[in-house]
Short mmCIF file of C-alpha atoms and ligand atoms in Angstrom, two decimals:
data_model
loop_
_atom_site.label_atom_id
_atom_site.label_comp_id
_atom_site.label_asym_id
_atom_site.label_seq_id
_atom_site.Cartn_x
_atom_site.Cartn_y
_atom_site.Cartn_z
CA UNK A 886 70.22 117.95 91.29
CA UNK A 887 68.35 116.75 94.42
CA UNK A 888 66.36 113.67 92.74
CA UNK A 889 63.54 111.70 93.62
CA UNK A 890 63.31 108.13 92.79
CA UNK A 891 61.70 106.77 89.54
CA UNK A 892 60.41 103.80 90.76
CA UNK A 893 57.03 103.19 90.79
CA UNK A 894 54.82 101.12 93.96
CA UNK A 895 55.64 97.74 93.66
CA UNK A 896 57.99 97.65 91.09
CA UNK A 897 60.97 95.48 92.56
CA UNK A 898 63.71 97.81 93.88
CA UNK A 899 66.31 94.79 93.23
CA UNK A 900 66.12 94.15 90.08
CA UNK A 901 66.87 96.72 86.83
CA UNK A 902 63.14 98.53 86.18
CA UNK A 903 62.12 97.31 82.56
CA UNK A 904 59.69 99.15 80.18
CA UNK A 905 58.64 96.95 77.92
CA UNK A 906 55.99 97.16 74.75
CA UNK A 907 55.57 97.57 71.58
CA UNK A 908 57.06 100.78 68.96
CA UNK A 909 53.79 102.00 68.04
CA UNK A 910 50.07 101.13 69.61
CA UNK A 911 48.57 100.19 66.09
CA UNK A 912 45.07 98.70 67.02
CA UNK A 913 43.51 98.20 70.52
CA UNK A 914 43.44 94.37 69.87
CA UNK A 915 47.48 94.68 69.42
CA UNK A 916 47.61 96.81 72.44
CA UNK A 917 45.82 94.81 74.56
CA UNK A 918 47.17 91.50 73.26
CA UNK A 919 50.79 92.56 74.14
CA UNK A 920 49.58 93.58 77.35
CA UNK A 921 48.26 90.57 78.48
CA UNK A 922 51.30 89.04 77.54
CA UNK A 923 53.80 91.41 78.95
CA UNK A 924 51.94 91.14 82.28
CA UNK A 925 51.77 86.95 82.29
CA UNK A 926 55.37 87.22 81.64
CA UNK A 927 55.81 89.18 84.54
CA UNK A 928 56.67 93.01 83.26
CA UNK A 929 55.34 95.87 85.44
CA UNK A 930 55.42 99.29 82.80
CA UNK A 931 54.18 98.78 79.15
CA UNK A 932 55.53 101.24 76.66
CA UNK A 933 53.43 102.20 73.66
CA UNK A 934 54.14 105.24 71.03
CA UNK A 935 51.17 107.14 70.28
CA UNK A 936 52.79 109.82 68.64
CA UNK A 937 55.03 109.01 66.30
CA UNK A 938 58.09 111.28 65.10
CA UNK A 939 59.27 109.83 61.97
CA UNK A 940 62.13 110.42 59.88
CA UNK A 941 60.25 110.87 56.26
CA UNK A 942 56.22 111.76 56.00
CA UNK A 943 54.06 108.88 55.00
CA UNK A 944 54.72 106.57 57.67
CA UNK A 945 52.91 105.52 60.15
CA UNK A 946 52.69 108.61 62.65
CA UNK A 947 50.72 106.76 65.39
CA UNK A 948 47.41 106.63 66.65
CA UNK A 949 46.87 109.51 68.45
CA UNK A 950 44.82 109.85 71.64
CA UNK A 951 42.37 107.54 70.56
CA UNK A 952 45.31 104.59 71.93
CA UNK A 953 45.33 106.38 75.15
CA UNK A 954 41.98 104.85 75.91
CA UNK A 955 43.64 101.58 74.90
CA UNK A 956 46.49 102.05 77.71
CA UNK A 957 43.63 102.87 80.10
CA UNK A 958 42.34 99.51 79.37
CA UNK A 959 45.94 97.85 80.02
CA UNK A 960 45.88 99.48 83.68
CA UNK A 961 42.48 98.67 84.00
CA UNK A 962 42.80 94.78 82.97
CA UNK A 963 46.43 94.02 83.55
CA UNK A 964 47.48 96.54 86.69
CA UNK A 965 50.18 96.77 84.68
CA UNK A 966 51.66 101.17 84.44
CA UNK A 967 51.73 102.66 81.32
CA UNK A 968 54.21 105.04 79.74
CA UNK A 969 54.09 106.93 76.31
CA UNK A 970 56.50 109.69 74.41
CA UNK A 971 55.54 113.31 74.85
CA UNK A 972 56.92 115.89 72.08
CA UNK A 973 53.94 118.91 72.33
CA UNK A 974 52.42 120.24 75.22
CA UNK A 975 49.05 119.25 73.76
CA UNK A 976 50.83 115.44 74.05
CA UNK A 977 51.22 116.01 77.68
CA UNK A 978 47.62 116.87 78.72
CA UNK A 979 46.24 114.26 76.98
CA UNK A 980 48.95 111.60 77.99
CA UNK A 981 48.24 113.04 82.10
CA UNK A 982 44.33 113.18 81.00
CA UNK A 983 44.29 109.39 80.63
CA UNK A 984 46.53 108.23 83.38
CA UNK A 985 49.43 107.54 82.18
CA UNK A 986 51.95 106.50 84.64
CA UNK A 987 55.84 107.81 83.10
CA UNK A 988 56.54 109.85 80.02
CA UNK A 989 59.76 110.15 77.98
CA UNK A 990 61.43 112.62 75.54
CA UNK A 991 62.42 111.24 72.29
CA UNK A 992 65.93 111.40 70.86
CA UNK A 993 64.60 114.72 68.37
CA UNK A 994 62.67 116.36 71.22
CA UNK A 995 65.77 116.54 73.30
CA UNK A 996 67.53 117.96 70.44
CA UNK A 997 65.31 120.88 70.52
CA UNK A 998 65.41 123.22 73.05
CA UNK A 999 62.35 124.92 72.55
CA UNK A 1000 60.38 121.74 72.42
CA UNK A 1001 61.89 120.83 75.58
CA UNK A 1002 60.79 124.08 77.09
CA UNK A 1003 57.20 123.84 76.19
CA UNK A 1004 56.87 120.22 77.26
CA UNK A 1005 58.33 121.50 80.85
CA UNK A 1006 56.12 124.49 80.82
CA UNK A 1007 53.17 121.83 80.76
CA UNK A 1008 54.43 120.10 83.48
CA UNK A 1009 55.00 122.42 86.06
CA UNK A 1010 53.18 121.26 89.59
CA UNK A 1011 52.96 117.71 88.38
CA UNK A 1012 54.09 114.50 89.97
CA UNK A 1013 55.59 111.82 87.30
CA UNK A 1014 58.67 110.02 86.17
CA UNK A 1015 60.00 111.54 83.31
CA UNK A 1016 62.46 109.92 81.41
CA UNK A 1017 65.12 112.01 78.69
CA UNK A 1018 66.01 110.27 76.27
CA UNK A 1019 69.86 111.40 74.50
CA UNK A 1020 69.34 114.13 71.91
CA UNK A 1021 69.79 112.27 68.38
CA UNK A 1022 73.55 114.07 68.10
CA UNK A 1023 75.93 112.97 70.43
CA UNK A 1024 75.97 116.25 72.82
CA UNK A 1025 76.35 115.72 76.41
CA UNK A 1026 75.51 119.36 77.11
CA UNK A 1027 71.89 119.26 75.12
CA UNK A 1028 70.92 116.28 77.55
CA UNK A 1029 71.76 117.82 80.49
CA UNK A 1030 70.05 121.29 79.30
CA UNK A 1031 66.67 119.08 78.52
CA UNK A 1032 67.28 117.35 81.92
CA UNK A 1033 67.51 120.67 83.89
CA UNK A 1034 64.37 122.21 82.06
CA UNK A 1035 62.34 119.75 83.69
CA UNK A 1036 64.09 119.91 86.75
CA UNK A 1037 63.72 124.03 86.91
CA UNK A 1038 59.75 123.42 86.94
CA UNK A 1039 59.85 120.99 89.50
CA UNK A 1040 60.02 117.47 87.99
CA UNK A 1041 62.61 115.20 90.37
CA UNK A 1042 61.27 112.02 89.40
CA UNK A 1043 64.29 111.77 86.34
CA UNK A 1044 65.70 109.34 84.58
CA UNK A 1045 67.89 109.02 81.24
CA UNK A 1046 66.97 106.54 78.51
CA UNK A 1047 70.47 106.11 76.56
CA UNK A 1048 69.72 104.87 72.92
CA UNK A 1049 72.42 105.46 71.07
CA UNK A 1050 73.53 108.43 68.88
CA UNK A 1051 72.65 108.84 64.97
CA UNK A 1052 75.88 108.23 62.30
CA UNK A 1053 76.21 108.40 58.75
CA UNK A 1054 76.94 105.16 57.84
CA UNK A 1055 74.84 102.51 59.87
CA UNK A 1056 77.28 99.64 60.23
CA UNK A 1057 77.03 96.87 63.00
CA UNK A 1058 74.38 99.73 65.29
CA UNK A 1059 71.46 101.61 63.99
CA UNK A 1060 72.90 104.20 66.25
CA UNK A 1061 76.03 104.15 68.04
CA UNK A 1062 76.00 103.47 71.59
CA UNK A 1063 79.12 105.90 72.53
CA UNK A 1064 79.00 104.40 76.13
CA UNK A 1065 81.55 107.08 77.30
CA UNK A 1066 78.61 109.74 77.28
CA UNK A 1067 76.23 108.45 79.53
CA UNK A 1068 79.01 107.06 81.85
CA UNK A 1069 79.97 110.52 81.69
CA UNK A 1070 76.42 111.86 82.25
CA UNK A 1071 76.68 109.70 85.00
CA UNK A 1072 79.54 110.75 86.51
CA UNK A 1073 78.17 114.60 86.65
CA UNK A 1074 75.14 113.86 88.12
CA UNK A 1075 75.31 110.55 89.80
CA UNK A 1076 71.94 109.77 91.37
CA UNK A 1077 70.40 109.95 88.20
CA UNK A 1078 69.09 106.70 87.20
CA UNK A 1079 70.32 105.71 83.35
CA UNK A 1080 67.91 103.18 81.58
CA UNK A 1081 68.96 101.42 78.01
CA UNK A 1082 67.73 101.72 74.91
CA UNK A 1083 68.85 98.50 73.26
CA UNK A 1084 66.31 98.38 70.33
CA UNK A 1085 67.15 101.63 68.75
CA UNK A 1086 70.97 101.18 69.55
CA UNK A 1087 70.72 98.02 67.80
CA UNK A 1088 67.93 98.42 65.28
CA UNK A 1089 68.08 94.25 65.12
CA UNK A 1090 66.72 91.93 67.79
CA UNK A 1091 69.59 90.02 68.04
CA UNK A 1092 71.51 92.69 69.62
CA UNK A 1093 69.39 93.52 72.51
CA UNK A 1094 70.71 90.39 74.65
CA UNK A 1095 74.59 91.40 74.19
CA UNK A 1096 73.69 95.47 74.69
CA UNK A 1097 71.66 94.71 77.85
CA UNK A 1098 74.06 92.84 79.10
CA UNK A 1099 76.57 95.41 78.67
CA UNK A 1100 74.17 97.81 80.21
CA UNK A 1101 73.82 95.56 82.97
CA UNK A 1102 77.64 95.31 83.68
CA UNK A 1103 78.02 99.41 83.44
CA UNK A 1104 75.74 99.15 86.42
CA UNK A 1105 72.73 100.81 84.51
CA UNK A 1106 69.51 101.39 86.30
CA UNK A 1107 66.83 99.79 83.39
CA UNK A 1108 66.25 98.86 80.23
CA UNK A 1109 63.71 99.90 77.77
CA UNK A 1110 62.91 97.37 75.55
CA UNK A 1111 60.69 97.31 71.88
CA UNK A 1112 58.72 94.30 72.67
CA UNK A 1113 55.25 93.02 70.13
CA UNK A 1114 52.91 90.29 70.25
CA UNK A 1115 53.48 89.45 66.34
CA UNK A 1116 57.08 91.91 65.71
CA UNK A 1117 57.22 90.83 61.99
CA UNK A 1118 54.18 92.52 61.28
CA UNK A 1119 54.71 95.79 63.80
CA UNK A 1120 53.86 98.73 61.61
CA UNK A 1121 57.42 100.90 62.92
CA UNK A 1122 60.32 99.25 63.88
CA UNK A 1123 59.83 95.62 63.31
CA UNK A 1124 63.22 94.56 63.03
CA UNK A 1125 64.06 95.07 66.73
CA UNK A 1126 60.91 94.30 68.51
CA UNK A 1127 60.67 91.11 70.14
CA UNK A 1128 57.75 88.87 71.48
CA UNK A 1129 56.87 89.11 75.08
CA UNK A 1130 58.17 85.32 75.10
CA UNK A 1131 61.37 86.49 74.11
CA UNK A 1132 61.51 89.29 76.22
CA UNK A 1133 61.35 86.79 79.15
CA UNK A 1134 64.13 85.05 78.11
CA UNK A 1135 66.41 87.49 77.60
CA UNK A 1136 65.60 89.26 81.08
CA UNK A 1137 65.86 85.46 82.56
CA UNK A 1138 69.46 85.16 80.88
CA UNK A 1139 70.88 88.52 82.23
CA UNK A 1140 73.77 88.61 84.64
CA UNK A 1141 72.86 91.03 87.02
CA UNK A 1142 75.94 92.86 89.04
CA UNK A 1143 76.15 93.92 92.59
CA UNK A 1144 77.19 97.87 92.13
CA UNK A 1145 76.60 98.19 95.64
CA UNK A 1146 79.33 95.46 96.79
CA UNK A 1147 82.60 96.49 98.96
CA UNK A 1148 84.97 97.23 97.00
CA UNK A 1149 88.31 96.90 99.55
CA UNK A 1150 89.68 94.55 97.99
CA UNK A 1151 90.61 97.04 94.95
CA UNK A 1152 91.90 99.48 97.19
CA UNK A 1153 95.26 98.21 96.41
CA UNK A 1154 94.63 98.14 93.04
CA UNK A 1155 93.48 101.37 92.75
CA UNK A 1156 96.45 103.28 94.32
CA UNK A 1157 98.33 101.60 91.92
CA UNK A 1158 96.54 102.91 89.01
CA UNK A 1159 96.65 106.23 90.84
CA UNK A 1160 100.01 106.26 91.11
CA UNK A 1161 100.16 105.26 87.13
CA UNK A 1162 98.33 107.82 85.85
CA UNK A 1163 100.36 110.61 88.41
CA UNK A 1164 103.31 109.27 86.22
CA UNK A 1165 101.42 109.32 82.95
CA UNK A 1166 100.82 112.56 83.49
CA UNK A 1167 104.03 113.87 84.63
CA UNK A 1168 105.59 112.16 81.47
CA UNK A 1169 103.08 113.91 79.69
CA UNK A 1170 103.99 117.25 80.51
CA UNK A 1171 107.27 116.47 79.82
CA UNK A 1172 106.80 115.45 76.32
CA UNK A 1173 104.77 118.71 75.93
CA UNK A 1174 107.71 121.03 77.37
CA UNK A 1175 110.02 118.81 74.53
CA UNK A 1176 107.66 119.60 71.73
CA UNK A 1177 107.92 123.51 72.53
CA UNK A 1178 111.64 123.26 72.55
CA UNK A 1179 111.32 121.89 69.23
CA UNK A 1180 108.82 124.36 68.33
CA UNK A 1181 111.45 127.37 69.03
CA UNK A 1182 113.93 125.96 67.13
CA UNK A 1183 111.46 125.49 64.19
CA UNK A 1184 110.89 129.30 64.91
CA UNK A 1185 114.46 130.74 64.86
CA UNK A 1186 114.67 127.97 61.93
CA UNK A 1187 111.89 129.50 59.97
CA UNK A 1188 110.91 126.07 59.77
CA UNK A 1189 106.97 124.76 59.46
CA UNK A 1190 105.74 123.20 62.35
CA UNK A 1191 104.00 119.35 60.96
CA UNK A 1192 106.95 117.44 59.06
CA UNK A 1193 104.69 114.71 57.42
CA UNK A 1194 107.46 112.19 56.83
CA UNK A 1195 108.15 112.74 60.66
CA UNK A 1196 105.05 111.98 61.74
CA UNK A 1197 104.11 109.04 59.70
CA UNK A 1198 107.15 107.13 60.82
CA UNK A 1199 106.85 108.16 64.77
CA UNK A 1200 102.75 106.95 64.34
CA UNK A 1201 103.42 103.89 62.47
CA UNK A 1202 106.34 102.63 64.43
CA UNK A 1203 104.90 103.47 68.15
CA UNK A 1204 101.47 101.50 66.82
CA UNK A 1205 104.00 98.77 66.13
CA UNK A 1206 105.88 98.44 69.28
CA UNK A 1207 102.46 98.98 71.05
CA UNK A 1208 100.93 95.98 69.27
CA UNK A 1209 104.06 93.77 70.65
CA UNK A 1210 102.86 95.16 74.07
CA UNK A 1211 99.65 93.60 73.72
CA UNK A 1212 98.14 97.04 73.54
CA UNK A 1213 95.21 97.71 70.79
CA UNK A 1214 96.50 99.61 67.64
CA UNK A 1215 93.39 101.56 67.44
CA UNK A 1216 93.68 102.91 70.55
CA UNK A 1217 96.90 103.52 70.37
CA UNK A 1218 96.59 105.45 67.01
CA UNK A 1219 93.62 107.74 68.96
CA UNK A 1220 96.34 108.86 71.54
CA UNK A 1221 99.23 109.20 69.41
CA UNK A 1222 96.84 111.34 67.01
CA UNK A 1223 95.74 113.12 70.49
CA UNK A 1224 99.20 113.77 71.41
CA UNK A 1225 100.54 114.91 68.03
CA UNK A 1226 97.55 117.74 67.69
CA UNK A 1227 97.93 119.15 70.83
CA UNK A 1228 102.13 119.32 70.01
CA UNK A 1229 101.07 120.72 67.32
CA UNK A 1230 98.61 123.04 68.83
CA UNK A 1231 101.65 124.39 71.27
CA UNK A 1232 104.02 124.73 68.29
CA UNK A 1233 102.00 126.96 66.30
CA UNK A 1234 101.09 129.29 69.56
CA UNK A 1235 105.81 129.31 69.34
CA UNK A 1236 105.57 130.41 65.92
CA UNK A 1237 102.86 132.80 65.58
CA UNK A 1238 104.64 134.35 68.87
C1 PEP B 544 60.71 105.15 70.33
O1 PEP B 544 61.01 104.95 71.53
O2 PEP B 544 59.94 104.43 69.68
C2 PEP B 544 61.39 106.25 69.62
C3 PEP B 544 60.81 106.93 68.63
O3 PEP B 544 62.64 106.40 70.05
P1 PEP B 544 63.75 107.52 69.79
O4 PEP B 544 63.18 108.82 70.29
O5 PEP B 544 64.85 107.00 70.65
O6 PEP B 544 64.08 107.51 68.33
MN1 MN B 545 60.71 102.55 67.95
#
């Protein structure tokens, strides 16, 4: 993808490009009051739902357009842009009718190819950051898709808002970062800038210091951060937002890391890990030629291919000696498992031969 950047005039090149404001525009005296604040505190884009998409009916669903005229208030008063989530094509006229500066995809519009399509479609011939936020499930491909449907009508102002993936059981996250899939979006298309999500990875306010630090040291672009003038009383989300006060002081307390710096001095380094993994692999491929010796033997054997008791002692023993190494069990037990299902995977093709 040939992309244009997503920075806006006057935005600071130098440091990451924060979004900032609250869930949901609930009144124009909330609106405007987190403005004001945002802006004395230094932040450049206010975010503001207007349209809501929420899990069960009876919640708040938003404002509407009638907050639109409040974020033309915040440019007008504050100078500050203004950004807002787009899920219809009706969303996107009015949102472009009023001014407003970016737009994103929620986590459910990505999801939804069609959606996607149609918000595209309304696009076409216009000039503005759009942002994608990761489809709700964690598929790599549906991001990209979403990402190339507003490239194919012309949008190259992109981004990619990571916020974390949905689970079954919430435990620590509201929804599980799964850093692997945006360093991997990353890594197929690399100019495109990656912006986190830490309120609705987190779901709690006192995670989005530790996740946007970690954002920070993956070398992401921005961070999009829930932020409310009174957060115990916001009418979606109220557990993550923070006050614009806050905000400051997390942004203040960031380590910020030079991606751009030389990096000769791992050169070494990194042959050496080259030549690792050329040995990893090699030792690989052995084991794999091993496992199909055993699997013709099972064969002329009549044998079946998983002996439990075998496996169980080779997984729990290995996780042992790799503990003594100093290397983590659990990742340990997600190769061995890796290994063992793709022996597996070879013996059967043996048998059924
Ligand atoms: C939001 O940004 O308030 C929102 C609804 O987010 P998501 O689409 O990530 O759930
Ligand atoms: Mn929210």
């Amino acid at each position: 993808m040939e992309l244009e950047s997503i920075l806006l005039p006057g935005v600071d090149p130098k440091r990451p490009m924060v979004i900032a404001g609250p869930c949901s525009a609930e009144t124009e005296e909330q609106v405007l009051t987190t403005a004001r604040e945002l802006a004395a505190n230094g932040i450049k884009i206010m975010r503001a739902g207007i349209w809501k998409p929420r899990t069960k009916p009876g919640g708040f669903e938003g404002v509407g357009s009638e907050g639109l005229a409040w974020l033309k208030r915040v440019k007008q008063e504050t100078g500050m842009y203004v950004s807002t989530e787009v899920a219809t094509q009706k969303h996107v006229y009015e949102a472009l009718k009023f001014g407003v500066d970016l737009l994103w995809v929620g986590a459910r519009t990505t999801a939804n190819p069609f959606a996607v399509q149609e918000i595209a479609e309304a696009l076409q011939g216009v000039d503005i950051p759009v942002l994608v936020k990761n489809p709700v499930n964690p598929d790599l491909e549906l991001w990209i898709g979403a990402l190339e449907r507003l490239y194919n009508v012309g949008i190259t102002k992109l981004g990619a808002i990571h916020r974390g993936f949905s689970s079954y059981d919430k435990k620590i996250y509201r929804n599980l970062p799964q850093w692997h899939i945006p360093i991997e979006l990353k890594r197929r298309i690399p100019n495109l800038p990656i912006i986190c999500d830490p309120s609705h990875i987190g779901g709690k306010r006192d995670l989005i210091q530790p996740l946007s630090q970690q954002a920070m040291d993956l070398g992401y672009e921005g961070l999009i951060i829930e932020t409310h003038c009174d957060p115990d009383h916001a009418w979606s989300d109220a557990a993550q937002q923070v006050t614009p006060v806050r905000l400051k002081e997390i942004l203040d307390n960031l380590i910020i890391r030079d991606s751009k710096q030389t990096t000769e001095d791992l050169s070494e380094l990194r042959k050496q890990i080259d030549e690792i993994d050329d040995q990893l692999l090699e030792i690989l491929a052995k084991r794999m030629r091993i496992s199909r010796e055993i699997g013709t033997y099972k064969k002329e054997h009549n044998m079946t291919v998983v002996q439990t008791d075998r496996y169980g002692h080779i997984l729990n023993s290995r996780i042992v000696q790799a503990n003594e190494m100093g290397i983590n069990s659990d990742f340990m037990r997600i190769i061995l498992e890796a290994i063992h299902e793709e022996s597996v995977r070879q013996q059967v093709i043996i048998l059924n031969k």
